[in-house]
């Protein structure tokens, strides 16, 4: 069986303790076995074991398996839990009412004029400033639009040096300036031919909201990039990993959405997907760089 709970700010030992209390402590709780295996011991394991023993009427052992069949059993349970959580996320993301609620919560929190039906999220990936790449993922109506995902190779300044904020500024500047050129090209074609061109445009559709992975420095860099590109009608926020705070450009303090809110959950999905996409591209480039040699430049080899 599986249970899904909001983690909030709890540590893993606290989650384990509350789970055991939930499973065995209710009126219709499960019967308590002689032995309970857990991934980590709760903070007060002795008191919890005594409580379980009282419910059972005999001694209950609470422990973390280290080897053998019980260790294998724990690994199986961990895989089952991972799969159960993945199914829960898919069902939650696919629910229209839940997605509408998430978009409405984001609109209210950021005081937007309308719900952000198209959201783009950006992330930067590198190893000590080398092989720097950026990613752009797109969610429309709260669902990923993978055909709209884009990847960027960050060029850096004249010396090739860059940092996270400079890389974020470069990626967003390139994205929106390219989008503006495509919008102008489509408008010119429409004037010349009298109809909208069918030429595919990679960046012509503007988002209602831009999300960047990071705190105030990253979100300020993103805001500068939009201002430098002449974009004034797109909102920008940053989502910091440490406390899951939502940063707005120029604000001294972040917004703190409720941990259980659908709006925060959607922003986290965006951030995690952008991070995954960036990491995947970075690994590809790093692998190619590590296997390159001077022989690659010789014709015929």
XYZ file of C-alpha atoms in Angstrom:
301
model
C 0.000 0.000 0.000
C 1.077 3.549 -0.559
C 0.440 6.848 1.208
C 1.182 10.300 -0.173
C 1.845 13.126 2.272
C 3.038 16.703 1.989
C 6.597 16.823 3.252
C 6.599 20.521 4.235
C 9.794 21.239 6.216
C 9.933 17.863 7.922
C 13.088 15.796 7.993
C 13.023 12.179 6.823
C 13.001 10.806 10.416
C 9.978 13.001 11.174
C 8.214 11.766 8.027
C 8.819 8.153 9.097
C 7.470 8.833 12.595
C 4.296 10.500 11.316
C 3.762 7.761 8.744
C 3.923 5.033 11.413
C 1.525 6.991 13.583
C -0.842 7.352 10.657
C -0.678 3.705 9.586
C -0.969 2.089 13.024
C -2.513 4.732 15.254
C -5.970 5.344 13.767
C -9.117 3.484 14.833
C -9.042 1.474 11.617
C -5.243 1.187 11.676
C -3.230 -1.740 10.463
C -2.398 -4.557 12.874
C 1.064 -4.008 14.316
C 3.641 -6.657 13.313
C 6.503 -7.963 15.439
C 9.047 -6.118 13.317
C 8.836 -2.828 11.392
C 11.571 -1.987 8.866
C 12.178 1.686 8.091
C 14.663 3.547 5.827
C 15.841 5.696 8.762
C 15.023 5.572 12.462
C 12.668 8.243 13.840
C 14.127 10.857 16.145
C 12.744 9.109 19.258
C 12.816 5.526 18.055
C 12.690 4.027 21.572
C 9.499 5.855 22.510
C 7.880 5.006 19.179
C 8.803 1.328 19.518
C 7.297 1.316 23.038
C 4.110 2.878 21.666
C 3.873 0.238 18.914
C 4.536 -2.489 21.503
C 1.649 -1.189 23.585
C -0.676 -1.341 20.555
C 0.418 -4.884 19.756
C 0.542 -6.160 23.306
C 4.044 -7.586 22.871
C 7.519 -6.463 21.861
C 7.882 -4.650 18.506
C 11.325 -4.169 16.934
C 11.878 -1.013 14.887
C 15.066 -1.076 12.842
C 16.862 -0.246 9.602
C 17.906 -3.411 7.688
C 21.587 -3.511 6.777
C 22.057 -6.743 4.809
C 20.465 -9.908 3.549
C 16.868 -10.542 2.538
C 15.450 -7.731 4.636
C 17.790 -5.247 2.996
C 16.600 -6.516 -0.385
C 13.006 -6.141 0.793
C 13.651 -2.521 1.760
C 15.124 -1.798 -1.676
C 12.014 -3.286 -3.290
C 9.775 -1.127 -1.116
C 11.800 1.954 -2.090
C 11.258 1.183 -5.796
C 7.539 0.664 -5.196
C 7.321 3.991 -3.363
C 9.117 5.778 -6.194
C 6.707 4.319 -8.751
C 3.688 5.162 -6.594
C 4.837 8.768 -6.268
C 5.397 9.014 -10.028
C 1.848 7.770 -10.698
C 0.492 10.246 -8.183
C 2.340 13.116 -9.878
C 1.034 12.158 -13.322
C -2.539 11.915 -12.072
C -2.230 15.193 -10.204
C -0.715 17.030 -13.160
C -3.298 15.659 -15.577
C -6.307 16.785 -13.588
C -7.857 19.841 -15.286
C -9.338 21.268 -12.092
C -6.036 20.968 -10.259
C -4.116 22.627 -13.099
C -6.624 25.479 -13.260
C -6.302 25.946 -9.515
C -2.486 26.025 -9.803
C -2.552 28.683 -12.533
C -5.065 30.753 -10.568
C -2.896 30.606 -7.440
C 0.159 31.754 -9.393
C -1.860 34.587 -10.950
C -3.093 35.733 -7.530
C 0.314 35.456 -5.836
C 2.057 37.484 -8.556
C -0.859 39.893 -9.154
C -0.939 39.048 -12.874
C -3.673 40.404 -15.139
C -4.461 36.922 -16.409
C -3.583 33.318 -15.684
C -0.138 32.341 -17.076
C -1.313 29.873 -19.696
C 2.185 29.670 -21.227
C 5.124 29.500 -18.825
C 8.781 29.162 -19.834
C 11.407 28.046 -17.331
C 15.185 28.426 -17.758
C 18.123 26.727 -16.070
C 21.917 26.814 -16.425
C 24.191 23.778 -16.106
C 28.002 23.555 -16.014
C 30.946 22.050 -14.146
C 33.196 24.742 -12.627
C 32.341 27.137 -15.434
C 33.081 24.716 -18.303
C 30.702 23.350 -20.950
C 28.078 25.905 -19.894
C 24.639 25.231 -21.346
C 21.137 26.555 -20.815
C 17.725 24.959 -21.110
C 14.233 26.259 -21.800
C 11.143 24.178 -21.040
C 7.593 25.201 -21.840
C 4.354 24.432 -20.008
C 1.036 25.329 -21.603
C -2.149 25.061 -19.545
C -0.068 23.487 -16.797
C 1.260 20.631 -18.969
C 4.720 20.227 -20.558
C 4.956 21.077 -24.270
C 8.085 19.109 -25.113
C 8.100 20.073 -28.789
C 8.767 23.654 -27.611
C 11.771 22.796 -25.429
C 15.023 24.492 -26.487
C 18.720 24.153 -25.599
C 21.456 26.794 -25.640
C 25.242 26.633 -25.731
C 26.407 29.585 -23.641
C 29.190 31.519 -25.369
C 30.220 33.791 -22.481
C 32.144 37.049 -22.845
C 35.151 37.741 -25.093
C 37.371 35.498 -22.965
C 34.792 32.755 -22.806
C 34.330 33.250 -19.057
C 30.854 33.315 -17.567
C 28.938 32.756 -14.353
C 25.354 31.724 -13.595
C 23.902 35.232 -13.748
C 25.788 36.165 -16.926
C 24.780 32.873 -18.535
C 21.136 33.414 -17.569
C 21.244 36.944 -19.028
C 22.754 35.643 -22.279
C 20.247 32.807 -22.714
C 17.198 34.978 -22.092
C 18.530 37.784 -24.286
C 19.084 35.364 -27.172
C 15.656 33.783 -26.698
C 13.663 37.040 -26.722
C 15.679 38.829 -29.408
C 15.277 35.810 -31.660
C 11.562 35.802 -30.866
C 11.264 39.457 -31.778
C 12.990 38.878 -35.123
C 10.614 36.014 -35.893
C 7.590 38.162 -34.986
C 8.845 40.924 -37.296
C 9.504 38.444 -40.118
C 6.015 37.001 -39.817
C 4.476 40.488 -39.824
C 6.491 41.449 -42.920
C 5.435 38.282 -44.745
C 1.796 38.946 -43.861
C 2.008 42.484 -45.294
C 3.769 41.317 -48.456
C 1.605 38.287 -49.225
C -1.631 39.168 -47.481
C -1.582 35.971 -45.431
C 0.232 34.636 -42.406
C 3.322 32.619 -43.330
C 3.475 28.931 -42.500
C 7.224 29.113 -41.890
C 7.920 27.447 -38.522
C 8.971 29.869 -35.790
C 10.965 28.572 -32.859
C 10.535 31.488 -30.459
C 7.698 33.622 -31.843
C 5.196 32.785 -29.086
C 5.782 34.859 -25.979
C 5.155 33.402 -22.524
C 2.938 34.986 -19.909
C 5.501 34.125 -17.243
C 9.231 33.381 -17.166
C 10.572 31.250 -14.305
C 14.298 30.919 -13.636
C 16.033 28.411 -11.396
C 17.628 30.481 -8.647
C 17.205 33.337 -6.222
C 17.399 37.102 -6.456
C 20.662 37.360 -8.493
C 19.331 35.042 -11.192
C 15.906 36.670 -11.350
C 17.437 40.160 -11.552
C 19.665 38.969 -14.422
C 16.577 37.627 -16.173
C 14.721 40.906 -15.673
C 17.682 42.841 -17.151
C 17.711 40.539 -20.167
C 14.024 41.184 -20.856
C 14.505 44.936 -20.398
C 17.524 44.933 -22.731
C 15.424 43.083 -25.300
C 12.586 45.589 -25.041
C 10.153 43.095 -23.492
C 7.895 44.759 -20.923
C 4.774 42.573 -20.868
C 6.243 39.304 -19.500
C 6.416 38.622 -15.754
C 9.596 37.096 -14.285
C 10.115 35.122 -11.070
C 12.817 32.896 -9.629
C 12.350 29.729 -7.579
C 15.135 29.119 -5.054
C 15.802 25.500 -4.119
C 16.757 25.900 -0.467
C 13.421 27.072 0.925
C 11.348 26.965 -2.308
C 10.933 30.749 -2.176
C 9.518 32.726 -5.098
C 11.648 35.793 -5.887
C 10.361 38.808 -7.819
C 12.801 41.284 -9.454
C 13.647 44.264 -7.310
C 11.901 42.936 -4.201
C 13.869 42.677 -0.978
C 11.930 39.698 0.369
C 10.571 36.642 -1.463
C 7.024 35.385 -1.744
C 6.338 32.259 0.272
C 3.592 30.082 -1.186
C 1.932 27.468 0.984
C 3.860 24.208 0.843
C 0.719 22.308 -0.074
C -0.419 24.766 -2.767
C -0.905 23.577 -6.321
C 0.729 26.783 -7.573
C 4.010 25.977 -5.824
C 3.801 22.380 -7.000
C 3.509 23.547 -10.638
C 6.488 25.903 -10.264
C 8.524 23.064 -8.755
C 7.662 20.793 -11.677
C 8.780 23.496 -14.097
C 12.054 24.058 -12.232
C 12.802 20.337 -11.932
C 12.039 19.705 -15.609
C 14.285 22.587 -16.712
C 17.060 21.253 -14.473
C 16.687 17.730 -15.891
C 16.745 19.025 -19.469
C 19.840 21.167 -18.823
C 21.712 18.359 -17.048
C 20.987 15.936 -19.893
C 22.332 18.356 -22.521
C 25.392 19.173 -20.404
C 26.248 15.484 -20.000
C 26.001 14.970 -23.756
C 28.405 17.829 -24.469
C 30.789 16.779 -21.712
C 30.889 13.206 -23.019
C 31.712 14.379 -26.530
C 34.433 16.715 -25.218
C 36.041 13.945 -23.160
C 36.258 11.606 -26.164
C 37.575 14.180 -28.664
C 41.122 14.035 -30.029
C 43.281 15.703 -32.688
C 42.567 12.816 -35.021
C 38.955 14.002 -35.306
C 40.122 16.945 -37.426
C 41.855 14.798 -40.074
C 39.728 14.303 -43.208
C 38.863 10.681 -43.860
C 39.221 9.521 -40.250
